[in-house]
């Protein structure tokens, strides 16, 4: 056994929604290594959203431990978890990732602001270039961009503060097949450059070919499926 | 960043935000105008009479005496003997006195009989003396000096002749038409009841009543204007008189002396105290107006709260994005609060601007018609306090949507339930 700290380490995790009796999450053991690219296959109703909220530190499980890069998330209080998320994680959603009325620059600036990192023009320029985004769009309002552009800006924001963990929740569902594959490659390349661990969640198994590992949430999560949401 | 997001978010919802801002602006304009006009009216009211130490009349109510002697409202219950007046006016320490004789009118404006001491010693506002716009004080028995409003409203000019009516109702059946008066002077506007007064000499007052007794012409007795001049025109009675003293310390002593006057029952009042007593009696209306204005403000702030609440549903995703980039639930709470405060501040600013403009527009009109000078200076400590209170209430009410956003952002997190 090696003693390398895993990116994510889950032990005996249980989560039950308030006013219900059965847990929706029950994961006895799960590790993700640093720098790995994990495809988490989750059908709707597999407890996917709940798990992501727990990993992001928004929901606090009733039982078990989560360690992220050696930090025990479940021992932190609400504010510490918010701070931890800002520093350690980049989150990309399905479609609407940007605050529509803020400029692209301000949208990217959000992660810089909350993580407390300094503004770095060179880094931003490089990131924009690598993501095929023209710098002219920085002052545009986010809702003026195409969906593809928006998703790439979302990647820029998720990576700008150099987080150790990227959580992507169906980020390609609004894209067509070709742009989708390009997008995933772009995302993975960027994460590799940044040495970030990637947890990619989707119900579309065809995307799994881009990743090192495929995990089926239904096998991981030992619950009776009728209780999950 | 918080401010940038809040302002951008508000700009993004222009229509509903603008309407809310407008409703707050209007309510702020209402509350401030009630407060401002109340303050200005009180200032104008209490400055009706100045430098007068005592007002003396026949014994009746204090407010009644003040009303008829200063505001030309109501009637005296009784007259004062001319000899009593003379006795008191010659007391040691009395610097000046102004006799006042009331009871007649002209087209609804009261006629006030007095002597030239009136023009010399009467003070209003900040110890301002009466000044002539045209002409000068009365010199002969049938001369009349008009207040500014009387001349303006009735379109009178110097040297015009007017007929006085007996009694004080606007439509009078008994005219002193045998003894017309000539306008010899018109006073400058003062913003006090002086503007609505017609001034004649006590001799003139006596002359028009020389063939009268007990408020009616004596049957069969007709004394024409010329003949009347030959008679003794020293008044037998007056209605009231104003007293100015050499030394204010004497005020209470003289007041007691007058109140204990042996010749007849008299009443002396201190105008400052009586004016504030009278203002007190009107304070109920003032309070009701202020209450209504306050309720209007609360209603508009509740409207703002509703606007904020109904926007929360549409903003779930935006809040989820903020949370995902690391915003704490407290940040979300502060965001909604800041938006409410910004709306309130802009609303207050607009409301003050609105009121300021309308005051500038209304100023000449109000001064013309009501003799009330409204200053447009809204930028006072009082306005500041009102603004702070309104912002405070807005902040308090916005706790409702802010807390709901806070709670939802904790429970729902990164996912948006459609």
Coordinates of C-alpha atoms in Angstrom, one line a residue:
Chain A
X1 CA 0.0 0.0 0.0
X2 CA 1.2 3.4 -0.8
X3 CA 0.6 6.4 1.4
X4 CA 0.0 8.9 -1.3
X5 CA -2.9 11.3 -0.3
X6 CA -5.9 10.7 -2.6
X7 CA -7.7 13.7 -4.2
X8 CA -10.9 12.5 -2.8
X9 CA -11.4 9.9 -0.1
X10 CA -14.9 8.9 1.0
X11 CA -15.4 6.8 4.1
X12 CA -18.7 5.4 5.2
X13 CA -20.7 8.4 3.8
X14 CA -24.4 8.6 4.5
X15 CA -26.8 11.4 3.7
X16 CA -30.5 11.4 4.4
X17 CA -32.7 14.3 3.4
X18 CA -34.5 16.0 6.3
X19 CA -37.9 14.5 7.1
X20 CA -37.1 11.3 5.3
X21 CA -36.1 8.0 6.8
X22 CA -33.9 6.3 4.0
X23 CA -30.5 7.7 3.0
X24 CA -30.1 8.8 -0.6
X25 CA -26.3 8.5 -0.3
X26 CA -24.6 5.5 1.2
X27 CA -21.0 5.1 0.0
X28 CA -18.9 2.9 2.2
X29 CA -15.6 3.6 0.5
X30 CA -14.4 5.5 -2.5
X31 CA -11.0 7.0 -3.5
X32 CA -9.9 9.2 -6.4
X33 CA -6.2 9.6 -7.0
X34 CA -4.6 13.0 -7.6
X35 CA -4.5 14.0 -11.2
X36 CA -6.9 11.2 -12.3
X37 CA -9.8 11.9 -14.7
X38 CA -12.9 10.2 -13.5
X39 CA -16.1 9.7 -15.4
X40 CA -18.9 9.2 -12.9
X41 CA -21.9 7.7 -14.7
X42 CA -25.1 8.7 -13.0
X43 CA -28.6 8.2 -14.3
X44 CA -31.2 10.7 -13.0
X45 CA -32.4 9.4 -9.6
X46 CA -29.0 8.0 -8.7
X47 CA -28.3 10.6 -6.0
X48 CA -25.9 12.4 -8.3
X49 CA -26.9 16.0 -7.4
X50 CA -26.9 15.2 -3.7
X51 CA -23.4 13.7 -3.9
X52 CA -22.1 16.8 -5.8
X53 CA -23.6 19.1 -3.2
X54 CA -21.9 17.1 -0.5
X55 CA -18.5 17.1 -2.3
X56 CA -18.8 20.8 -2.9
X57 CA -19.3 21.3 0.8
X58 CA -22.8 22.7 0.6
X59 CA -24.6 19.8 2.2
X60 CA -23.3 18.3 5.3
X61 CA -23.7 14.5 5.6
X62 CA -25.1 13.0 8.8
X63 CA -22.4 10.3 8.8
X64 CA -19.0 9.5 7.4
X65 CA -15.9 11.4 6.3
X66 CA -14.8 13.1 3.2
X67 CA -11.2 14.1 2.7
X68 CA -10.2 16.3 -0.2
X69 CA -6.5 16.7 -0.7
X70 CA -6.0 15.6 2.9
X71 CA -8.4 18.1 4.3
X72 CA -11.4 16.6 6.1
X73 CA -14.3 18.5 4.6
X74 CA -16.8 17.0 7.0
X75 CA -15.0 18.6 10.0
X76 CA -15.2 22.1 8.7
X77 CA -18.0 24.5 9.5
X78 CA -20.2 26.1 6.8
X79 CA -18.0 29.1 6.3
X80 CA -14.8 27.1 6.2
X81 CA -16.4 24.8 3.6
X82 CA -17.4 27.8 1.5
X83 CA -13.8 29.1 1.6
X84 CA -12.4 25.6 0.9
X85 CA -14.7 25.3 -2.2
X86 CA -13.6 28.7 -3.4
X87 CA -9.9 27.8 -3.1
X88 CA -9.8 24.1 -4.0
X89 CA -12.6 23.6 -6.5
X90 CA -13.8 24.7 -9.9
X91 CA -17.4 23.8 -10.7
X92 CA -18.9 23.6 -14.2
X93 CA -22.6 23.1 -14.7
X94 CA -24.8 21.9 -17.6
X95 CA -25.7 25.0 -19.3
X96 CA -26.1 28.3 -17.5
X97 CA -22.8 28.8 -15.9
X98 CA -22.5 32.5 -16.1
X99 CA -24.3 35.3 -14.4
X100 CA -26.0 36.8 -17.5
X101 CA -25.8 40.4 -16.6
X102 CA -22.2 40.5 -15.6
X103 CA -19.4 40.9 -18.1
X104 CA -17.2 37.9 -19.1
X105 CA -14.3 39.5 -17.1
X106 CA -16.5 39.9 -14.0
X107 CA -17.8 36.3 -14.3
X108 CA -14.2 35.0 -14.4
X109 CA -13.3 37.4 -11.7
X110 CA -15.8 35.7 -9.3
X111 CA -13.6 32.8 -8.7
X112 CA -10.6 35.0 -8.3
X113 CA -12.6 37.2 -5.8
X114 CA -13.9 34.3 -3.6
X115 CA -10.6 32.3 -3.7
X116 CA -8.7 35.4 -2.6
X117 CA -6.2 35.0 -5.4
X118 CA -4.5 38.0 -7.0
X119 CA -5.6 39.2 -10.4
X120 CA -3.2 37.9 -13.1
X121 CA -3.6 39.4 -16.6
X122 CA -1.0 37.1 -18.2
X123 CA -2.6 34.0 -16.8
X124 CA -6.1 35.2 -18.0
X125 CA -4.8 35.9 -21.5
X126 CA -3.1 32.6 -21.7
X127 CA -6.2 30.8 -20.5
X128 CA -8.4 32.7 -23.0
X129 CA -6.0 31.8 -25.8
X130 CA -5.9 28.1 -24.9
X131 CA -9.7 28.0 -24.8
X132 CA -10.0 29.7 -28.2
X133 CA -11.6 32.7 -26.7
X134 CA -10.9 36.1 -28.1
X135 CA -10.0 38.7 -25.5
X136 CA -12.5 41.2 -27.0
X137 CA -15.3 39.3 -25.4
X138 CA -14.1 40.1 -21.9
X139 CA -16.1 43.3 -21.7
X140 CA -19.2 41.7 -23.2
X141 CA -22.2 40.7 -21.2
X142 CA -22.2 37.0 -20.7
X143 CA -25.7 36.6 -22.2
X144 CA -24.4 37.9 -25.5
X145 CA -22.2 34.8 -26.0
X146 CA -23.1 31.6 -27.8
X147 CA -23.6 28.5 -25.7
X148 CA -20.3 27.1 -26.8
X149 CA -18.5 30.3 -25.8
X150 CA -20.3 30.4 -22.5
X151 CA -19.2 26.9 -21.6
X152 CA -15.6 27.7 -22.5
X153 CA -15.8 30.9 -20.3
X154 CA -17.1 28.6 -17.6
X155 CA -14.0 26.5 -18.0
X156 CA -11.9 29.6 -17.8
X157 CA -13.6 30.6 -14.6
X158 CA -13.3 27.1 -13.1
X159 CA -9.6 27.0 -13.9
X160 CA -8.5 30.6 -13.4
X161 CA -7.8 30.3 -9.7
X162 CA -5.9 27.0 -10.4
X163 CA -8.1 24.7 -8.3
X164 CA -7.0 21.2 -7.4
X165 CA -10.3 19.6 -8.2
X166 CA -12.7 20.2 -11.1
X167 CA -16.2 19.1 -10.8
X168 CA -18.2 19.1 -14.1
X169 CA -21.9 18.3 -14.0
X170 CA -23.1 17.4 -17.5
X171 CA -21.3 20.4 -19.0
X172 CA -21.8 19.2 -22.5
X173 CA -25.5 18.5 -22.6
X174 CA -26.3 21.7 -24.4
X175 CA -23.6 21.2 -27.0
X176 CA -23.8 19.2 -30.3
X177 CA -21.7 16.1 -30.7
X178 CA -18.7 17.7 -32.4
X179 CA -18.3 20.7 -30.2
X180 CA -18.9 18.3 -27.3
X181 CA -15.9 16.2 -28.0
X182 CA -13.8 19.2 -28.6
X183 CA -15.0 20.8 -25.4
X184 CA -14.1 17.7 -23.3
X185 CA -10.6 17.5 -24.9
X186 CA -10.1 21.2 -24.2
X187 CA -11.2 20.8 -20.6
X188 CA -9.1 17.7 -20.0
X189 CA -6.0 19.3 -21.6
X190 CA -6.4 22.4 -19.4
X191 CA -6.9 20.3 -16.3
X192 CA -3.8 18.4 -17.1
X193 CA -1.8 21.6 -17.6
X194 CA -3.0 22.7 -14.3
X195 CA -2.5 19.2 -12.7
X196 CA -6.1 19.2 -11.5
X197 CA -8.1 16.2 -10.7
X198 CA -11.3 15.9 -12.8
X199 CA -14.6 14.5 -11.7
X200 CA -16.9 14.5 -14.7
X201 CA -20.5 13.5 -14.1
X202 CA -22.8 12.5 -16.9
X203 CA -25.6 10.2 -17.9
X204 CA -24.1 9.8 -21.5
X205 CA -21.8 6.8 -21.4
X206 CA -20.4 7.5 -24.9
X207 CA -18.3 10.4 -23.4
X208 CA -16.5 8.0 -21.1
X209 CA -13.9 7.2 -23.7
X210 CA -12.1 10.4 -22.9
X211 CA -11.5 9.4 -19.3
X212 CA -9.2 7.2 -17.3
X213 CA -11.8 5.7 -15.1
X214 CA -15.5 5.0 -15.4
X215 CA -17.5 4.6 -12.2
X216 CA -21.2 3.8 -12.1
X217 CA -22.7 5.7 -9.3
X218 CA -25.4 3.1 -8.9
X219 CA -22.8 0.5 -7.9
X220 CA -21.0 2.9 -5.7
X221 CA -24.0 4.1 -3.9
X222 CA -25.5 1.3 -1.9
X223 CA -29.1 2.4 -1.5
X224 CA -32.5 1.1 -2.7
X225 CA -32.9 3.2 -5.8
X226 CA -36.5 4.1 -5.2
X227 CA -35.3 6.5 -2.4
X228 CA -32.8 8.4 -4.4
X229 CA -33.4 11.6 -6.3
Chain B
X1 CA -17.5 42.7 -6.0
X2 CA -20.7 42.6 -3.9
X3 CA -21.5 46.2 -5.0
X4 CA -20.8 45.4 -8.7
X5 CA -23.0 42.3 -8.7
X6 CA -25.8 44.1 -6.8
X7 CA -25.8 47.1 -9.2
X8 CA -25.5 45.0 -12.3
X9 CA -28.3 42.8 -11.1
X10 CA -30.6 45.8 -10.5
X11 CA -29.8 47.2 -13.9
X12 CA -30.6 43.9 -15.4
X13 CA -34.1 44.1 -14.0
X14 CA -34.7 47.7 -15.1
X15 CA -38.4 47.8 -15.4
X16 CA -39.5 46.4 -12.1
X17 CA -36.6 48.1 -10.3
X18 CA -37.5 51.5 -11.9
X19 CA -41.1 51.2 -10.9
X20 CA -40.1 50.3 -7.3
X21 CA -37.7 53.2 -7.2
X22 CA -40.5 55.5 -8.5
X23 CA -42.9 54.4 -5.9
X24 CA -40.3 54.9 -3.2
X25 CA -39.5 58.3 -4.7
X26 CA -43.1 59.4 -4.6
X27 CA -43.6 58.2 -1.0
X28 CA -40.4 60.0 0.1
X29 CA -41.5 63.2 -1.7
X30 CA -44.9 62.9 0.2
X31 CA -43.4 62.3 3.6
X32 CA -40.8 65.1 3.2
X33 CA -43.3 67.6 1.8
X34 CA -45.6 67.0 4.7
X35 CA -42.7 67.5 7.1
X36 CA -41.3 70.4 5.2
X37 CA -44.5 72.3 4.7
X38 CA -45.4 71.7 8.4
X39 CA -42.0 73.1 9.4
X40 CA -42.3 76.1 7.1
X41 CA -45.9 76.8 8.1
X42 CA -44.9 76.7 11.7
X43 CA -42.1 79.1 11.1
X44 CA -44.3 81.4 9.1
X45 CA -47.0 81.1 11.7
X46 CA -44.9 81.8 14.7
X47 CA -43.3 84.8 12.9
X48 CA -46.6 86.5 12.4
X49 CA -45.8 88.8 15.2
X50 CA -42.5 89.8 16.6
X51 CA -41.1 92.2 19.2
X52 CA -44.5 92.6 20.9
X53 CA -44.3 91.8 24.6
X54 CA -48.0 91.8 25.5
X55 CA -51.3 91.7 23.7
X56 CA -54.1 93.2 25.7
X57 CA -57.9 92.8 25.2
X58 CA -61.1 92.4 27.0
X59 CA -61.1 89.3 29.2
X60 CA -61.9 86.2 27.2
X61 CA -59.9 83.2 26.0
X62 CA -56.2 83.6 25.3
X63 CA -56.4 81.9 22.0
X64 CA -59.5 84.0 21.1
X65 CA -57.6 87.2 21.8
X66 CA -54.7 86.1 19.8
X67 CA -56.9 85.0 16.9
X68 CA -58.8 88.3 16.5
X69 CA -56.0 90.6 17.3
X70 CA -53.3 89.0 15.2
X71 CA -54.9 86.7 12.7
X72 CA -58.2 88.6 12.1
X73 CA -60.1 85.5 12.9
X74 CA -63.3 85.6 15.0
X75 CA -64.5 88.5 17.1
X76 CA -63.8 90.2 20.3
X77 CA -66.4 89.6 23.0
X78 CA -66.1 93.0 24.4
X79 CA -64.3 96.3 23.9
X80 CA -61.8 98.1 26.0
X81 CA -62.4 101.6 27.3
X82 CA -60.2 104.2 25.7
X83 CA -59.3 105.5 29.1
X84 CA -58.1 102.1 30.3
X85 CA -55.9 101.9 27.3
X86 CA -54.5 105.4 28.0
X87 CA -53.8 104.5 31.6
X88 CA -51.9 101.3 30.7
X89 CA -50.1 102.9 27.8
X90 CA -48.7 105.6 30.0
X91 CA -47.3 103.1 32.6
X92 CA -43.7 103.3 33.3
X93 CA -41.6 100.9 31.2
X94 CA -44.0 100.9 28.3
X95 CA -42.0 101.9 25.2
X96 CA -44.8 101.8 22.7
X97 CA -48.3 100.7 22.3
X98 CA -50.5 100.1 19.3
X99 CA -54.3 100.4 19.7
X100 CA -56.4 98.1 17.5
X101 CA -60.1 98.7 16.6
X102 CA -61.9 96.0 14.6
X103 CA -65.3 95.3 13.4
X104 CA -65.7 96.6 9.9
X105 CA -64.7 95.1 6.6
X106 CA -64.3 95.6 2.9
X107 CA -65.1 92.8 0.4
X108 CA -64.3 90.3 3.1
X109 CA -61.1 91.9 4.2
X110 CA -61.0 93.2 7.7
X111 CA -60.7 96.8 8.5
X112 CA -58.3 97.7 11.4
X113 CA -58.4 101.0 13.0
X114 CA -55.1 102.1 14.6
X115 CA -52.8 105.1 14.8
X116 CA -49.5 105.7 13.0
X117 CA -47.6 104.0 15.8
X118 CA -48.7 100.8 14.0
X119 CA -46.4 101.6 11.0
X120 CA -43.6 102.6 13.4
X121 CA -43.6 99.8 15.9
X122 CA -45.3 96.8 14.4
X123 CA -42.8 94.0 13.7
X124 CA -43.2 90.5 12.1
X125 CA -40.8 87.7 11.2
X126 CA -37.3 88.4 12.3
X127 CA -38.1 91.8 13.8
X128 CA -38.9 93.2 10.4
X129 CA -40.8 96.5 10.2
X130 CA -43.7 97.2 7.8
X131 CA -42.6 98.9 4.6
X132 CA -44.6 100.8 2.0
X133 CA -44.7 99.6 -1.6
X134 CA -46.5 102.7 -2.7
X135 CA -47.7 105.9 -1.0
X136 CA -47.4 106.5 2.8
X137 CA -49.2 106.1 6.1
X138 CA -52.6 107.8 6.6
X139 CA -52.7 111.4 7.4
X140 CA -56.3 112.5 7.4
X141 CA -59.4 110.9 8.7
X142 CA -60.7 109.3 5.5
X143 CA -57.3 107.9 4.4
X144 CA -56.8 104.2 4.1
X145 CA -53.6 102.0 3.8
X146 CA -54.0 98.6 2.2
X147 CA -52.2 95.3 2.9
X148 CA -50.3 93.9 -0.1
X149 CA -52.8 91.1 -0.9
X150 CA -55.8 93.4 -0.6
X151 CA -54.4 95.7 -3.3
X152 CA -53.3 92.9 -5.5
X153 CA -56.5 90.8 -5.3
X154 CA -58.9 93.7 -5.7
X155 CA -56.7 95.5 -8.2
X156 CA -56.7 98.8 -6.2
X157 CA -54.3 101.7 -6.9
X158 CA -53.4 104.8 -5.0
X159 CA -56.0 107.6 -4.8
X160 CA -58.8 105.2 -5.5
X161 CA -61.9 105.6 -3.3
X162 CA -63.4 102.7 -1.4
X163 CA -66.5 102.2 0.7
X164 CA -66.2 100.2 3.9
X165 CA -69.0 97.9 5.1
X166 CA -70.3 97.5 8.6
X167 CA -69.6 94.1 10.1
X168 CA -67.3 91.4 8.9
X169 CA -69.2 89.2 6.5
X170 CA -68.3 89.3 2.9
X171 CA -71.8 90.3 1.8
X172 CA -72.8 93.2 4.0
X173 CA -76.1 95.0 3.7
X174 CA -75.0 98.1 5.6
X175 CA -72.4 100.2 3.9
X176 CA -70.6 103.2 5.2
X177 CA -71.3 104.7 1.8
X178 CA -71.7 108.2 3.0
X179 CA -68.0 108.3 4.0
X180 CA -65.7 107.0 1.3
X181 CA -62.0 106.4 2.0
X182 CA -59.1 107.3 -0.2
X183 CA -56.2 104.9 -0.7
X184 CA -53.0 106.7 0.3
X185 CA -50.7 103.8 0.9
X186 CA -50.1 100.1 0.0
X187 CA -47.8 98.0 2.1
X188 CA -45.2 95.6 0.9
X189 CA -46.0 91.9 1.2
X190 CA -45.1 90.4 4.6
X191 CA -46.5 86.9 4.4
X192 CA -48.6 87.6 7.5
X193 CA -52.3 88.6 8.0
X194 CA -51.2 92.2 7.7
X195 CA -51.3 91.6 3.9
X196 CA -55.0 91.0 4.2
X197 CA -55.8 94.0 6.3
X198 CA -57.2 97.4 5.5
X199 CA -55.8 100.0 7.8
X200 CA -57.6 103.3 8.8
X201 CA -57.0 105.7 11.6
X202 CA -58.9 105.4 14.9
X203 CA -60.5 108.8 14.0
X204 CA -61.7 107.4 10.7
X205 CA -63.2 104.5 12.6
X206 CA -64.9 106.8 14.9
X207 CA -66.1 109.0 12.1
X208 CA -67.9 106.3 10.2
X209 CA -69.7 105.2 13.4
X210 CA -70.6 108.7 14.7
X211 CA -74.2 108.4 13.7
X212 CA -74.4 104.8 14.9
X213 CA -75.3 103.3 18.1
X214 CA -75.3 99.7 19.3
X215 CA -74.3 98.5 15.9
X216 CA -77.0 100.2 13.9
X217 CA -77.5 103.6 12.4
X218 CA -79.5 105.9 14.7
X219 CA -82.8 106.6 13.0
X220 CA -83.2 110.1 11.7
X221 CA -79.6 111.1 12.5
X222 CA -77.4 111.6 9.5
X223 CA -74.0 113.2 9.9
X224 CA -72.2 113.6 6.6
X225 CA -68.4 113.2 6.1
X226 CA -67.6 116.9 6.3
X227 CA -69.6 117.6 9.4
X228 CA -68.2 114.5 11.1
X229 CA -64.7 116.0 10.9
X230 CA -65.8 118.9 13.1
X231 CA -66.9 116.5 15.9
X232 CA -64.6 115.0 18.6
X233 CA -63.2 111.9 16.9
X234 CA -61.3 110.6 19.9
X235 CA -62.4 106.9 20.2
X236 CA -64.4 105.9 23.2
X237 CA -63.4 102.2 22.9
X238 CA -60.9 100.0 21.1
X239 CA -60.8 96.3 20.6
X240 CA -57.3 95.5 21.8
X241 CA -53.8 96.8 21.9
X242 CA -50.2 95.6 21.5
X243 CA -47.5 96.7 24.0
X244 CA -43.8 96.9 23.6
X245 CA -41.7 97.3 26.8
X246 CA -38.3 98.9 27.5
X247 CA -37.2 95.9 29.4
X248 CA -38.5 92.4 28.9
X249 CA -38.1 91.7 32.6
X250 CA -41.1 93.9 33.2
X251 CA -43.3 91.7 31.1
X252 CA -44.8 89.5 33.8
X253 CA -45.2 92.3 36.2
X254 CA -47.2 94.4 33.7
X255 CA -49.1 91.3 32.7
X256 CA -50.2 90.8 36.3
X257 CA -51.1 94.5 36.7
X258 CA -53.2 94.4 33.6
X259 CA -54.9 91.1 34.6
X260 CA -55.8 92.7 37.9
X261 CA -56.8 96.1 36.4
X262 CA -59.5 97.7 38.5
X263 CA -61.3 99.7 35.8
X264 CA -62.6 96.7 33.8
X265 CA -61.8 93.0 33.2
X266 CA -58.7 92.8 30.9
X267 CA -56.5 90.1 29.7
X268 CA -52.9 90.4 28.7
X269 CA -51.1 87.5 26.9
X270 CA -47.6 86.8 25.8
X271 CA -47.7 86.4 22.1
X272 CA -44.9 83.8 21.9
X273 CA -46.6 81.5 24.4
X274 CA -50.1 82.0 22.9
X275 CA -48.8 81.3 19.4
X276 CA -47.3 78.0 20.4
X277 CA -50.4 77.1 22.3
X278 CA -52.5 77.8 19.2
X279 CA -50.1 75.8 17.1
X280 CA -50.5 72.9 19.6
X281 CA -54.3 72.8 18.9
X282 CA -53.5 72.3 15.2
X283 CA -51.0 69.6 15.9
X284 CA -53.5 66.8 15.6
X285 CA -54.0 67.4 11.9
X286 CA -50.2 67.7 11.5
X287 CA -49.8 64.3 13.3
X288 CA -52.5 62.6 11.1
X289 CA -50.7 63.9 8.0
X290 CA -47.4 62.7 9.2
X291 CA -48.9 59.3 10.0
X292 CA -50.5 58.9 6.6
X293 CA -47.1 59.9 5.0
X294 CA -45.3 57.3 7.1
X295 CA -47.8 54.6 6.0
X296 CA -47.3 55.5 2.4
X297 CA -43.6 55.1 2.8
X298 CA -44.0 51.7 4.5
X299 CA -46.4 50.6 1.7
X300 CA -43.8 51.5 -0.9
X301 CA -41.1 49.7 1.0
X302 CA -43.3 46.6 1.3
X303 CA -43.8 46.9 -2.5
X304 CA -40.0 46.7 -2.8
X305 CA -39.9 43.7 -0.6
X306 CA -42.5 42.0 -2.7
X307 CA -40.5 42.8 -5.8
X308 CA -37.4 41.3 -4.3
X309 CA -39.2 38.2 -3.1
X310 CA -40.8 37.5 -6.5
X311 CA -37.4 37.9 -8.2
X312 CA -35.8 35.2 -6.0
X313 CA -37.4 32.4 -8.0
X314 CA -35.8 33.6 -11.2
X315 CA -32.5 34.1 -9.5
X316 CA -32.0 30.6 -8.1
X317 CA -29.6 29.7 -10.9
X318 CA -27.6 32.9 -10.4
X319 CA -27.4 32.2 -6.7
X320 CA -26.3 28.7 -7.4
X321 CA -23.5 30.0 -9.7
X322 CA -22.3 32.4 -7.0
X323 CA -22.4 29.6 -4.4
X324 CA -20.4 27.3 -6.7
X325 CA -17.6 29.8 -7.1
X326 CA -17.3 30.0 -3.4
X327 CA -19.8 32.6 -2.2
X328 CA -21.0 32.0 1.3
X329 CA -24.7 32.0 2.1
X330 CA -23.9 35.2 4.0
X331 CA -22.7 36.8 0.8
X332 CA -26.1 35.9 -0.8
X333 CA -27.9 37.5 2.2
X334 CA -25.8 40.7 1.9
X335 CA -26.3 40.8 -1.9
X336 CA -30.1 41.0 -1.5
X337 CA -29.8 43.4 1.3
X338 CA -27.5 45.7 -0.6
X339 CA -29.8 45.6 -3.6
X340 CA -32.7 46.7 -1.3
X341 CA -30.6 49.5 0.2
X342 CA -29.5 50.7 -3.2
X343 CA -33.1 50.8 -4.4
X344 CA -34.0 52.8 -1.3
X345 CA -31.1 55.2 -1.7
X346 CA -31.9 55.9 -5.3
X347 CA -35.6 56.2 -4.5
X348 CA -34.8 58.7 -1.7
X349 CA -32.5 60.7 -4.0
X350 CA -35.1 60.8 -6.7
X351 CA -37.8 61.7 -4.2
X352 CA -35.8 64.6 -2.7
X353 CA -35.1 65.8 -6.3
X354 CA -38.8 65.6 -7.2
X355 CA -39.8 67.6 -4.1
X356 CA -37.1 70.1 -4.7
X357 CA -38.2 70.8 -8.2
X358 CA -41.9 71.1 -7.2
X359 CA -41.0 73.4 -4.4
X360 CA -39.1 75.7 -6.8
X361 CA -42.1 75.6 -9.1
X362 CA -44.7 76.1 -6.3
X363 CA -42.8 78.8 -4.4
X364 CA -44.0 81.9 -6.2
X365 CA -47.6 80.5 -6.5
X366 CA -47.8 79.7 -2.8
X367 CA -46.3 83.0 -1.8
X368 CA -48.8 84.8 -4.1
X369 CA -52.0 83.1 -3.0
X370 CA -51.3 82.1 0.6
X371 CA -48.6 84.6 1.7
X372 CA -46.6 81.6 2.8
X373 CA -43.0 81.6 2.0
X374 CA -41.7 78.0 1.4
X375 CA -38.0 77.7 1.3
X376 CA -36.7 75.1 -1.1
X377 CA -33.8 74.2 1.1
X378 CA -34.4 70.5 1.7
X379 CA -30.8 69.6 2.5
X380 CA -31.1 69.9 6.2
X381 CA -30.3 67.6 9.1
X382 CA -34.0 66.7 9.3
X383 CA -34.0 65.4 5.7
X384 CA -30.9 63.4 6.5
X385 CA -32.5 61.8 9.5
X386 CA -35.6 60.9 7.5
X387 CA -33.4 59.4 4.8
X388 CA -31.6 57.3 7.4
X389 CA -34.8 56.1 9.0
X390 CA -36.2 55.1 5.6
X391 CA -33.0 53.2 4.7
X392 CA -33.2 51.6 8.1
X393 CA -36.8 50.4 7.5
X394 CA -35.9 49.2 4.0
X395 CA -33.0 47.2 5.4
X396 CA -35.2 45.7 8.0
X397 CA -37.9 44.7 5.6
X398 CA -35.4 43.3 3.1
X399 CA -34.4 40.8 5.8
X400 CA -37.4 38.7 4.6
X401 CA -36.2 38.1 1.0
X402 CA -32.5 38.1 2.0
X403 CA -33.1 35.4 4.6
X404 CA -35.1 33.3 2.2
X405 CA -32.3 33.5 -0.3
X406 CA -29.9 32.6 2.4
X407 CA -31.9 29.6 3.5
X408 CA -32.5 28.4 0.0
X409 CA -28.8 28.7 -0.9
X410 CA -28.0 26.5 2.0
X411 CA -30.5 23.9 1.3
X412 CA -30.5 23.7 -2.5
X413 CA -26.9 24.5 -3.1
X414 CA -25.7 24.0 -6.7
X415 CA -28.8 22.5 -8.1
X416 CA -31.8 24.4 -9.4
X417 CA -35.1 22.8 -9.1
X418 CA -37.3 23.8 -12.0

